Short mmCIF file of C-alpha atoms and ligand atoms in Angstrom, two decimals:
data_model
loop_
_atom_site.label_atom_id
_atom_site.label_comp_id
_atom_site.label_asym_id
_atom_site.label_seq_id
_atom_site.Cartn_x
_atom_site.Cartn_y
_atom_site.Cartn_z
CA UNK A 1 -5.98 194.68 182.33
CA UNK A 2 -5.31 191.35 184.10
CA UNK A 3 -4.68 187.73 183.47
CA UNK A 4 -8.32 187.00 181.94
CA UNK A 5 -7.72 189.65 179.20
CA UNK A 6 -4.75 187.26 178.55
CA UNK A 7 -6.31 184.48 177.86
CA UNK A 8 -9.06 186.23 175.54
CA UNK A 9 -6.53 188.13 173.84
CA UNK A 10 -3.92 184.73 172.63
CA UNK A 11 -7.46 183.08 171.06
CA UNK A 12 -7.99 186.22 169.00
CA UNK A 13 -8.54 186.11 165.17
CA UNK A 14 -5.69 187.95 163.29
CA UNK A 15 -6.75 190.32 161.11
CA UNK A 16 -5.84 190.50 157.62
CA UNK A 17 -4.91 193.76 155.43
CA UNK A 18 -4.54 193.39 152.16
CA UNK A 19 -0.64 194.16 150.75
CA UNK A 20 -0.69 197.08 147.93
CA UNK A 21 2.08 198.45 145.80
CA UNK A 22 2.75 201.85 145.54
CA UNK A 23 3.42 202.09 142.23
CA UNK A 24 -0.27 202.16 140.50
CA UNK A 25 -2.13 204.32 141.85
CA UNK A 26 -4.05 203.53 144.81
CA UNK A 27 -7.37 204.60 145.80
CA UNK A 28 -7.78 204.65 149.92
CA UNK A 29 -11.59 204.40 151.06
CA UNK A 30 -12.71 205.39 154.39
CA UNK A 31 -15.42 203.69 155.22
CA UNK A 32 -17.07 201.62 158.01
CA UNK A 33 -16.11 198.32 158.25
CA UNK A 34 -16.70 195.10 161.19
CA UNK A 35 -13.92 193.82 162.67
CA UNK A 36 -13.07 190.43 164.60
CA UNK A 37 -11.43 192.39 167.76
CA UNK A 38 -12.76 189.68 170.85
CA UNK A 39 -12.33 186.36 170.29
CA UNK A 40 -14.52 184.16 167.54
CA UNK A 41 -17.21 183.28 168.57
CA UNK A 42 -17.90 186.96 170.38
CA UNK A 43 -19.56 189.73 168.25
CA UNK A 44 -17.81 191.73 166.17
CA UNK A 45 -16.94 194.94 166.36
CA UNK A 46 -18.70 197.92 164.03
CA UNK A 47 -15.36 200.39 163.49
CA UNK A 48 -13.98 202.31 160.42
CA UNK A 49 -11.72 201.00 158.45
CA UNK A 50 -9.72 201.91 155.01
CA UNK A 51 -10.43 199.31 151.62
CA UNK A 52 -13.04 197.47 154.31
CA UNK A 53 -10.50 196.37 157.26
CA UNK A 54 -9.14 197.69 160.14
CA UNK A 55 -5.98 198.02 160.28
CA UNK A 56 -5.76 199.53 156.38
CA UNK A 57 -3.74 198.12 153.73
CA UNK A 58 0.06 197.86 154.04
CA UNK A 59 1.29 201.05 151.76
CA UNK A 60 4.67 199.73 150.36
CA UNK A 61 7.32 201.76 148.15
CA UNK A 62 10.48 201.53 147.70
CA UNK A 63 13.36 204.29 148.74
CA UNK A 64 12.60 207.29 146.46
CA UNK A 65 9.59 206.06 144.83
CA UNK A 66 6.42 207.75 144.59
CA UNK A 67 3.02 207.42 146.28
CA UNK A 68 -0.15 208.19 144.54
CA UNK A 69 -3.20 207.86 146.73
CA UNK A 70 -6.97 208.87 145.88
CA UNK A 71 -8.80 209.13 149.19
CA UNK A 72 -12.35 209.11 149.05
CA UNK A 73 -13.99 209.29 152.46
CA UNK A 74 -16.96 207.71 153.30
CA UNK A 75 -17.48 207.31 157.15
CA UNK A 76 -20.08 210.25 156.75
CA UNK A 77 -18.23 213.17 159.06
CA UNK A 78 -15.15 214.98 157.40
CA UNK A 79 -11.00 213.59 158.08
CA UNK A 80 -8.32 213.45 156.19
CA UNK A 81 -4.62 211.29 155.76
CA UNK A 82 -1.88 212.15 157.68
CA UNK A 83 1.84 210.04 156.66
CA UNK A 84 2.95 210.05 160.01
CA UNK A 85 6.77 210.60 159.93
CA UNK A 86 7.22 211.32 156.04
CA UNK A 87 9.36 214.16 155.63
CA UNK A 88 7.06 215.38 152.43
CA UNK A 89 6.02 218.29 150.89
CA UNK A 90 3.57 220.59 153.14
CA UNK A 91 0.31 220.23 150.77
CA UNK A 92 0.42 216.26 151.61
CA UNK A 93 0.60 216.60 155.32
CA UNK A 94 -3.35 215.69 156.18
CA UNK A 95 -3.85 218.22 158.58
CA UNK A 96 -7.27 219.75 158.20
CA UNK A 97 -7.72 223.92 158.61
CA UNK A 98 -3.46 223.53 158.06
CA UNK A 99 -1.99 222.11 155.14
CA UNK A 100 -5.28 221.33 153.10
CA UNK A 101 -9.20 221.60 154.01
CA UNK A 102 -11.16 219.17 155.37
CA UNK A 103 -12.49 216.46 153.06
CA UNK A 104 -15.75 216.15 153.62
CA UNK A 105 -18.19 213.57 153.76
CA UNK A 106 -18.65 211.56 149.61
CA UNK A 107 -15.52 213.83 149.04
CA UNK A 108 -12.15 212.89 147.51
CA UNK A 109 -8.94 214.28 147.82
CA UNK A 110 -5.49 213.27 145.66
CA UNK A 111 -2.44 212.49 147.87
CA UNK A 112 0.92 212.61 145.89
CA UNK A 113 4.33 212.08 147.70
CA UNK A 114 7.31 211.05 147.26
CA UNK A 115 8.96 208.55 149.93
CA UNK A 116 12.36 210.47 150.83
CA UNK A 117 13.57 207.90 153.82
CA UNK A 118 13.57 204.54 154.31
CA UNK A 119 11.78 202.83 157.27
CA UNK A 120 8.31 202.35 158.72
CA UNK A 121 5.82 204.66 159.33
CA UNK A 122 2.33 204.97 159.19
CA UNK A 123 -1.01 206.67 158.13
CA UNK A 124 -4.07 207.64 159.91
CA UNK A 125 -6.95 209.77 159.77
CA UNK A 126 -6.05 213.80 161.37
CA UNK A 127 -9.44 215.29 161.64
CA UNK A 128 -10.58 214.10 165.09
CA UNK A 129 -7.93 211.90 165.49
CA UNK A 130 -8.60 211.06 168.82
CA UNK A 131 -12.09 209.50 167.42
CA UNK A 132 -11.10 208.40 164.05
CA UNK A 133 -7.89 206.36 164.62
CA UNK A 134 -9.65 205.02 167.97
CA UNK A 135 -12.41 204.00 165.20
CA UNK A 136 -9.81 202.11 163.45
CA UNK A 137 -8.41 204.51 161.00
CA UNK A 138 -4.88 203.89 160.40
CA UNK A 139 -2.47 201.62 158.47
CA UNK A 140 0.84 200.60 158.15
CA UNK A 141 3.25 202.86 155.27
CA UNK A 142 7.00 200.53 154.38
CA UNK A 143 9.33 201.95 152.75
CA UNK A 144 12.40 199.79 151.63
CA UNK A 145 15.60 199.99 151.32
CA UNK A 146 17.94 200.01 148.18
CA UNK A 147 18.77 196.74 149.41
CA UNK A 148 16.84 195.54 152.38
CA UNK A 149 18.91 193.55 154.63
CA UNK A 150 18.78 189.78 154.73
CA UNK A 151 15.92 188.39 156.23
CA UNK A 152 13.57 185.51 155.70
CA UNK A 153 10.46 187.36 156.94
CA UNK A 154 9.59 190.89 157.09
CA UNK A 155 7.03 191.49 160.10
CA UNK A 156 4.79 194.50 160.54
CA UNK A 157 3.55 194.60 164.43
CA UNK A 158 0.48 196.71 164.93
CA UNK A 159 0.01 197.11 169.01
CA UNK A 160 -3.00 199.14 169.75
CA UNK A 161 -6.00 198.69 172.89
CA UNK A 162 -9.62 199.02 172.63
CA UNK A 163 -12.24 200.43 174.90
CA UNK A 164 -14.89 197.23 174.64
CA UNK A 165 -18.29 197.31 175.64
CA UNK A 166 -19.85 193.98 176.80
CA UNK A 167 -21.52 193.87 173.46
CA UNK A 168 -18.50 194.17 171.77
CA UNK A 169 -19.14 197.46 170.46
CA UNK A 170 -16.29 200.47 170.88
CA UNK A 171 -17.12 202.43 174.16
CA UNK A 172 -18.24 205.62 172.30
CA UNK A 173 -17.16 208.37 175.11
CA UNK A 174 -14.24 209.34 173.16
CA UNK A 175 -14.64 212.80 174.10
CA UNK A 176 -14.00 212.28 178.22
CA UNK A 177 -13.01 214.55 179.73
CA UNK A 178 -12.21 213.12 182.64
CA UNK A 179 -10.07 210.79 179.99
CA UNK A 180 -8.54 213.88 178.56
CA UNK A 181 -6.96 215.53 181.86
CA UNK A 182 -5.42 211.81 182.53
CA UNK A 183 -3.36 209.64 180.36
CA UNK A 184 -5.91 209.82 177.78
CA UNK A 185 -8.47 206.59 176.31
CA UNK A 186 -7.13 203.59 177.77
CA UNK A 187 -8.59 200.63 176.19
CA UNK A 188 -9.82 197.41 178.54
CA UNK A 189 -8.21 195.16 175.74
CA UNK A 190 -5.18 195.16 173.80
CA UNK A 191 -3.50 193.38 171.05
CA UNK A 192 -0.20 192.92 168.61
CA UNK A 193 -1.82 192.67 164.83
CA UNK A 194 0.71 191.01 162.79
CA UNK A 195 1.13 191.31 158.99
CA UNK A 196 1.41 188.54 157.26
CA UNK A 197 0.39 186.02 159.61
CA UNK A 198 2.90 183.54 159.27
CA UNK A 199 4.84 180.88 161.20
CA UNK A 200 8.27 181.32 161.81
CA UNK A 201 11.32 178.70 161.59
CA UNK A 202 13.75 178.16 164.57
CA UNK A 203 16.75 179.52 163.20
CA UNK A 204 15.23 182.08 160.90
CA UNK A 205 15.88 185.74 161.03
CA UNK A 206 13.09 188.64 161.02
CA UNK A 207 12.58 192.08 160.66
CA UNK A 208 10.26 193.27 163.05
CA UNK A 209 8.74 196.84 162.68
CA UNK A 210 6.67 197.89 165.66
CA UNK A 211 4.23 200.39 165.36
CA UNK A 212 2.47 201.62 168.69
CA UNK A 213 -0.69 202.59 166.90
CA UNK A 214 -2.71 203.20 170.08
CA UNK A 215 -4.46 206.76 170.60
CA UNK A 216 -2.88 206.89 174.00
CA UNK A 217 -1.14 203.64 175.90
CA UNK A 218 2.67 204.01 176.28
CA UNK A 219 3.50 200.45 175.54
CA UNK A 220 6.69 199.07 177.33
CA UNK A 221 7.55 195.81 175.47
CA UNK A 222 9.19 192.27 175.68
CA UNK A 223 9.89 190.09 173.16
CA UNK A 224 10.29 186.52 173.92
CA UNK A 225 12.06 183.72 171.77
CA UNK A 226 14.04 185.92 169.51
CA UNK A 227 17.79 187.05 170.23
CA UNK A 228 18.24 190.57 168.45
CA UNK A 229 18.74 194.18 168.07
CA UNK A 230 16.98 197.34 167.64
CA UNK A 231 17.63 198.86 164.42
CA UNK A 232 15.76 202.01 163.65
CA UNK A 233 13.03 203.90 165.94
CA UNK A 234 10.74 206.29 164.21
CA UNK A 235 12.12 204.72 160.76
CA UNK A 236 15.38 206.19 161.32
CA UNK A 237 18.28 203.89 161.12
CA UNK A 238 20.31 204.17 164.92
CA UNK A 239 23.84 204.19 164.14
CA UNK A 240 24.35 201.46 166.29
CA UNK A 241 21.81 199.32 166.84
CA UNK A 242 20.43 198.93 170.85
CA UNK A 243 19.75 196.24 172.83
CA UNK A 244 15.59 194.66 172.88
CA UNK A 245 15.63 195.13 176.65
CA UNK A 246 13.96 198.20 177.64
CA UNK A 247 12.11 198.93 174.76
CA UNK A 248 9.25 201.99 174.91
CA UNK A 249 6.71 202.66 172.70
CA UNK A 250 4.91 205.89 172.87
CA UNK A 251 2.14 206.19 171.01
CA UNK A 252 2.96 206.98 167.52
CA UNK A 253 6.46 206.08 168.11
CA UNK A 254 8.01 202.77 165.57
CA UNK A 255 10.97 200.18 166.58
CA UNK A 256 12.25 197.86 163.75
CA UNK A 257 14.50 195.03 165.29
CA UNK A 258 16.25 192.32 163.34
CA UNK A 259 16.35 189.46 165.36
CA UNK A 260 17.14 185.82 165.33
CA UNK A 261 14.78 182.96 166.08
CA UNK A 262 16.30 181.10 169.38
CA UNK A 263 13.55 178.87 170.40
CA UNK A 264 10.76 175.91 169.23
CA UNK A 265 8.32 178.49 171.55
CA UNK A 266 6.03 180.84 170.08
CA UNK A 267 7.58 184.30 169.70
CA UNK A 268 5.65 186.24 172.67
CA UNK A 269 5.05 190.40 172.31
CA UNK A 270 4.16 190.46 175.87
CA UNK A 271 3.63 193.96 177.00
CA UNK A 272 4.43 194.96 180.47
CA UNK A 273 2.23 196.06 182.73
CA UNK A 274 1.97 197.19 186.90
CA UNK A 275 -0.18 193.79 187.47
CA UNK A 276 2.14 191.81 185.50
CA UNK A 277 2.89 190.34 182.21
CA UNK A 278 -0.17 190.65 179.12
CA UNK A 279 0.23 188.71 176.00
CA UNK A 280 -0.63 190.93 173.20
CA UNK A 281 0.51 188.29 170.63
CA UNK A 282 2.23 185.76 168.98
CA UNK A 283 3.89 184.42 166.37
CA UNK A 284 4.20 180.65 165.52
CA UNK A 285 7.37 178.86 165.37
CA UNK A 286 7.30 175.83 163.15
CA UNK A 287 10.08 173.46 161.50
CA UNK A 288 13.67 174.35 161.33
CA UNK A 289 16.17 176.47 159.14
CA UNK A 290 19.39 175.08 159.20
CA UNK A 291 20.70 176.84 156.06
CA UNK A 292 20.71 179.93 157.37
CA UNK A 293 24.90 181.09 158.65
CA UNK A 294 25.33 182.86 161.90
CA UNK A 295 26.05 186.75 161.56
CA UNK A 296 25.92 189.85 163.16
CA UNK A 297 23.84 192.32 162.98
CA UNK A 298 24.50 195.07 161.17
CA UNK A 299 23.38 198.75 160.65
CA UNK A 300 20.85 200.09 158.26
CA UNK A 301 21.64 202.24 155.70
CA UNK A 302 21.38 206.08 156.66
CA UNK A 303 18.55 207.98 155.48
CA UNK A 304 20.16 211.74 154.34
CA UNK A 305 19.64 214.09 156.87
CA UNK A 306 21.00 217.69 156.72
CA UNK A 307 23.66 218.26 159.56
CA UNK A 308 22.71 220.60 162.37
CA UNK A 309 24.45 223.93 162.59
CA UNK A 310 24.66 223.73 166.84
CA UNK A 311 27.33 227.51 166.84
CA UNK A 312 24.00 229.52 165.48
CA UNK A 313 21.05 227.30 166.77
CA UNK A 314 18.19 229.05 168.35
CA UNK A 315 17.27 227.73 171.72
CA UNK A 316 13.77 227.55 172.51
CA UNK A 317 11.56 226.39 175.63
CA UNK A 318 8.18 224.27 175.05
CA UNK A 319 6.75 223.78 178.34
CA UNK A 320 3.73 221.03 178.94
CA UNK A 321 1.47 222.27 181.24
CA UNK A 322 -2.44 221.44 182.64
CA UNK A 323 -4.19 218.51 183.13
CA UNK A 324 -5.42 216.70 186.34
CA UNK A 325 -3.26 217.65 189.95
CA UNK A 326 -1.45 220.44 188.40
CA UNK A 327 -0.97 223.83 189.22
CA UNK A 328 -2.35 225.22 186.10
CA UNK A 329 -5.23 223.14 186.86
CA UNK A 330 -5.76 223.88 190.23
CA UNK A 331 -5.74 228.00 188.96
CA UNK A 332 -9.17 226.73 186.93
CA UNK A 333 -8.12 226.09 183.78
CA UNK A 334 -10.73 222.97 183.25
CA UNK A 335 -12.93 225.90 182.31
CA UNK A 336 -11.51 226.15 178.97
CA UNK A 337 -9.21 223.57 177.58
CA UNK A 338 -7.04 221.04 179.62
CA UNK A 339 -3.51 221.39 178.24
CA UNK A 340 -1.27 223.81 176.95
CA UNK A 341 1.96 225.05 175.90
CA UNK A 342 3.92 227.82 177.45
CA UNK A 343 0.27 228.75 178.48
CA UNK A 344 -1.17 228.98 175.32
CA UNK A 345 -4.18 225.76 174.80
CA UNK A 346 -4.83 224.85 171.33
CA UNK A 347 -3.60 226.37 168.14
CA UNK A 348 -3.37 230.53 167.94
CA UNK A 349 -2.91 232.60 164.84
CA UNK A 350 1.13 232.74 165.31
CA UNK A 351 3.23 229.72 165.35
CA UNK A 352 5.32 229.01 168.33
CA UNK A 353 7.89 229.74 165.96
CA UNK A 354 8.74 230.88 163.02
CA UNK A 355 12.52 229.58 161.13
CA UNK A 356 14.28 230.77 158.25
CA UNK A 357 14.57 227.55 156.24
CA UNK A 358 17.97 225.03 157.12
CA UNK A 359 17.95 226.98 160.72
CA UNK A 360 18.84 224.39 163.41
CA UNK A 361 16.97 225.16 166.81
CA UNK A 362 17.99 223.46 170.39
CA UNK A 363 13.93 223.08 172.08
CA UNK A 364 13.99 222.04 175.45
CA UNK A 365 10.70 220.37 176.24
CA UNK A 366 9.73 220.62 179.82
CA UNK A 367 7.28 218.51 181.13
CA UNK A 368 5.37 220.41 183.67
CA UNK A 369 2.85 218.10 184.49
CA UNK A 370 1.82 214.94 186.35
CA UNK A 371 1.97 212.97 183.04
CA UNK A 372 4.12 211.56 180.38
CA UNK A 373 3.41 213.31 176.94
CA UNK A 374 4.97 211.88 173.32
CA UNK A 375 5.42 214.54 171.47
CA UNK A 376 5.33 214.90 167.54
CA UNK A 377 6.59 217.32 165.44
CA UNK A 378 5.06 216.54 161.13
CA UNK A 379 7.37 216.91 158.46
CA UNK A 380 10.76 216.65 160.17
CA UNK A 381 12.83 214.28 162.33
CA UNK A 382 15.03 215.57 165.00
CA UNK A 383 17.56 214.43 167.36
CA UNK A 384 17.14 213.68 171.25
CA UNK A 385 19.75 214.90 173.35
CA UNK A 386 21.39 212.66 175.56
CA UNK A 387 22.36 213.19 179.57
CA UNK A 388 25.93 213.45 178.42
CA UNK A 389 25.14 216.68 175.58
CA UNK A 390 25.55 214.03 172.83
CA UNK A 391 23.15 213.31 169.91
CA UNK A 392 21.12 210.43 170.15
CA UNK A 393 18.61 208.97 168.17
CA UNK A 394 16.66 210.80 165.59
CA UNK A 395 12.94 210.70 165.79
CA UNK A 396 9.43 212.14 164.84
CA UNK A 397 7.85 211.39 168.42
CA UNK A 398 9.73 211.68 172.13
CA UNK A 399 8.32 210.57 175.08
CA UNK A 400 9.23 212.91 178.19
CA UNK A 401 8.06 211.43 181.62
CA UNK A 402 5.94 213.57 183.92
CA UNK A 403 8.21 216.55 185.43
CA UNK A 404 11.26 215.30 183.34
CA UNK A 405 12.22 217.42 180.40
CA UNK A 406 14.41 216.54 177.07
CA UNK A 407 16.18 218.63 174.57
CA UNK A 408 15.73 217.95 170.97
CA UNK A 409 17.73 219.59 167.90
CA UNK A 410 16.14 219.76 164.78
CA UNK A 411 17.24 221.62 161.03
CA UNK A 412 14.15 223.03 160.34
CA UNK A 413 14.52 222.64 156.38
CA UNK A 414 11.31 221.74 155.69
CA UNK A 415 8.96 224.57 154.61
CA UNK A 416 5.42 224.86 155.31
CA UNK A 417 3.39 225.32 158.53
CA UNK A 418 4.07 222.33 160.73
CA UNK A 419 1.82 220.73 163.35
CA UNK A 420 3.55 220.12 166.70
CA UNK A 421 1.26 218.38 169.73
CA UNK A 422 1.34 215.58 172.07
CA UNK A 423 0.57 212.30 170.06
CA UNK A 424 -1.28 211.23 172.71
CA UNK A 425 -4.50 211.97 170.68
CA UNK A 426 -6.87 213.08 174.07
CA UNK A 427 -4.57 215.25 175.17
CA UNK A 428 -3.83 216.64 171.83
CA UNK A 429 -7.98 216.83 170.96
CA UNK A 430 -7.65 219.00 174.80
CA UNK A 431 -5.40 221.61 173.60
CA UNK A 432 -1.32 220.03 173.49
CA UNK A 433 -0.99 221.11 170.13
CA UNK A 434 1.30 224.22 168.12
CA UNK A 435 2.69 224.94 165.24
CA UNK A 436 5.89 226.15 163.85
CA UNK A 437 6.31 227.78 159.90
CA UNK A 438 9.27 227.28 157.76
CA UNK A 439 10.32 229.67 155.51
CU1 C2O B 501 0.60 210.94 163.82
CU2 C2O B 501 -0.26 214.92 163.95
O1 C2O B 501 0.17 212.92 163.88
CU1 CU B 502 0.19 214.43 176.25
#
């Protein structure tokens, strides 16, 4: 991506999903849908959407309340709804051949959840993921706190890349290969949807929640034109929140920042790349609030999270191996799939482990290859472990650079068969995926 991509990126349309409330029931319809992805003027783009756009509706609940969501899919091959980073009950997960069958084309299926945490997270289509969510199928799922913290705009950041065609049409090779042993589908295009589209006031302050909703780019972002903090990554409040600089998103992975308006500029989400800075988006400043008092910023609230039992915690290995210029490669392993696990490429009839419910395991998670990987583990968050032995944040999604490796702990108290792969969705459709079962 270069400096032209720029320019045709800031004239870009925003999109606009509609806002619905949790609390009636909901139906979600996958279907195909156009979307305004180049600039005006240029064609737009046939994808698949959910209630006719791309992204879907914002999915909104409150702390503790209940979702209840009639899919019905109609893009003609079978998927399903994943929640990404709900900690829910098993039957609700979305994974196809796992937790619930396939829903096939015309067919409906009845999602029912309660919303344990507070935070952002985010939905998207699990059967062919690497496809479907490239295709557009995903949206943004809020839930708020008890009491949300003072802002005067709440801010949902969408940052995802395309793969255009001149004719503005999705490249359709989503199942490269050559893609697949790499870093996955990068798109030639990339953009920040924000929800609402509003202008913002010098002086005001916003909640921010990223959401890296790419199949595959690691995003490394800046923010310009805000002074702030990072509050919560993965939707899990950080008990202190971080400084902006720095900030990673792997695909997947979420970031909410409360943040302070500093400047009459445009806030800039400038992403940064090897050939320099791309403007993915921006947000209008407009007018003045003077009303508002200087304050710091504080931490969320806690979600509840059982404490980890680290005297009688199982340690485990999960080691990343295949893909392009590695040794498992080199032994011929394109012949089958691309990547694996401790050796093992796709999913097999035994999970990579099987816990007694409430057990706390140690996994260290060994990157073994010439890649970074995010990697997801459904229906639990865990903790990273920092270079010093401490805890650090808790997450749904790490990101482990290529021949680094990370330990995570995680109180396995979930039950049901759990889905555990690389979130970045070509190397996951190429065989970095497991399981793990809760009992
Ligand atoms: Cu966000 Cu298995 O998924
Ligand atoms: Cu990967």
């Amino acid at each position: 991506m270069n400096r032209r991509d720029f320019l045709i990126t800031t004239s870009a349309a925003a999109l606009t999903p509609r806002i619905a409330l949790a609390s009636a029931p909901t139906q979600l319809v996958a279907q195909p849908v156009t979307a305004q992805i180049l600039p005006d003027g240029a064609p737009a783009t046939p994808m698949l959407g959910f209630n006719g756009s791309t992204p879907g509706p914002v999915l909104r609940a409150r702390q503790g309340e209940s979702f209840d969501i009639r899919f019905l899919n109609q893009i003609g091959q079978g998927s399903a709804v994943h929640w990404h980073g709900l900690r829910i009950d098993n039957t609700m997960d979305g994974v196809p051949g796992m937790t619930q069958g396939v829903v096939s084309a015309g067919d409906a299926f009845a999602y029912r959840f309660r919303a344990p945490d507070a935070g952002t997270f985010w939905y998207h289509a699990h059967n062919r993921s690497w496809e479907q969510v490239a295709r557009g199928l995903y949206g943004p799922l809020i839930v708020e706190e008890q009491t949300p913290p003072d802002v005067d705009h709440d801010l949902i950041v969408m940052i995802d890349d395309w793969r255009m065609t001149d004719s503005g049409t999705l490249a359709d090779d989503f199942d490269n290969r050559h893609d697949q042993a790499h870093q996955g589908r990068l798109g030639n295009f990339a953009r920040a949807l924000i929800v609402p589209s509003t202008p913002a006031r010098r002086g005001d302050r916003l909640r921010l929640r990223l959401i890296n909703v790419a199949t595959d780019r690691i995003f490394p972002v800046e923010l310009e034109g805000i002074d702030g903090k990072v509050v919560a990554l993965d939707g899990m409040p950080l008990g202190r929140p971080q400084e902006l600089s720095g900030l990673v998103l792997a695909p997947a992975q979420r970031a909410d920042i409360i943040a302070d308006v500093v400047s009459a500029d445009p806030i800039a989400f400038v992403f940064r790349t090897q050939d320099g800075p791309y403007l993915l988006g921006e947000i209008p400043v407009e007018g003045v609030n003077s009303m508002r008092q200087a304050s710091e910023i504080s931490a969320l609230p806690p979600n509840e999270m059982a404490q980890p039992d680290m005297d009688n915690a199982v340690s485990l290995t999960l080691s990343m191996e295949g893909g392009a210029m590695s040794r498992r490669m080199m032994q011929g392993m394109m012949g089958g799939n691309i990547w694996a696990f401790n050796g093992q490429s796709g999913l097999t009839d035994t999970p990579f482990h099987a816990f007694e419910r409430g057990q706390t395991a140690r996994i260290r998670l060994v990157n073994d290859t010439r890649f970074p990987h995010g990697i997801h583990l459904h229906g639990h968050h865990f903790f990273e472990v920092e270079t010093d032995g401490t805890l650090g944040a808790l997450r749904d999604t790490t990101l482990v650079d290529a021949g680094e490796s990370r330990d995570i702990v995680c109180v396995f108290d979930n039950p049901g068969k759990w889905l555990l792969h690389c979130h970045m969705l070509g190397h996951q459709a190429a065989g970095m995926k497991t399981w793990v079962q809760v009992t």
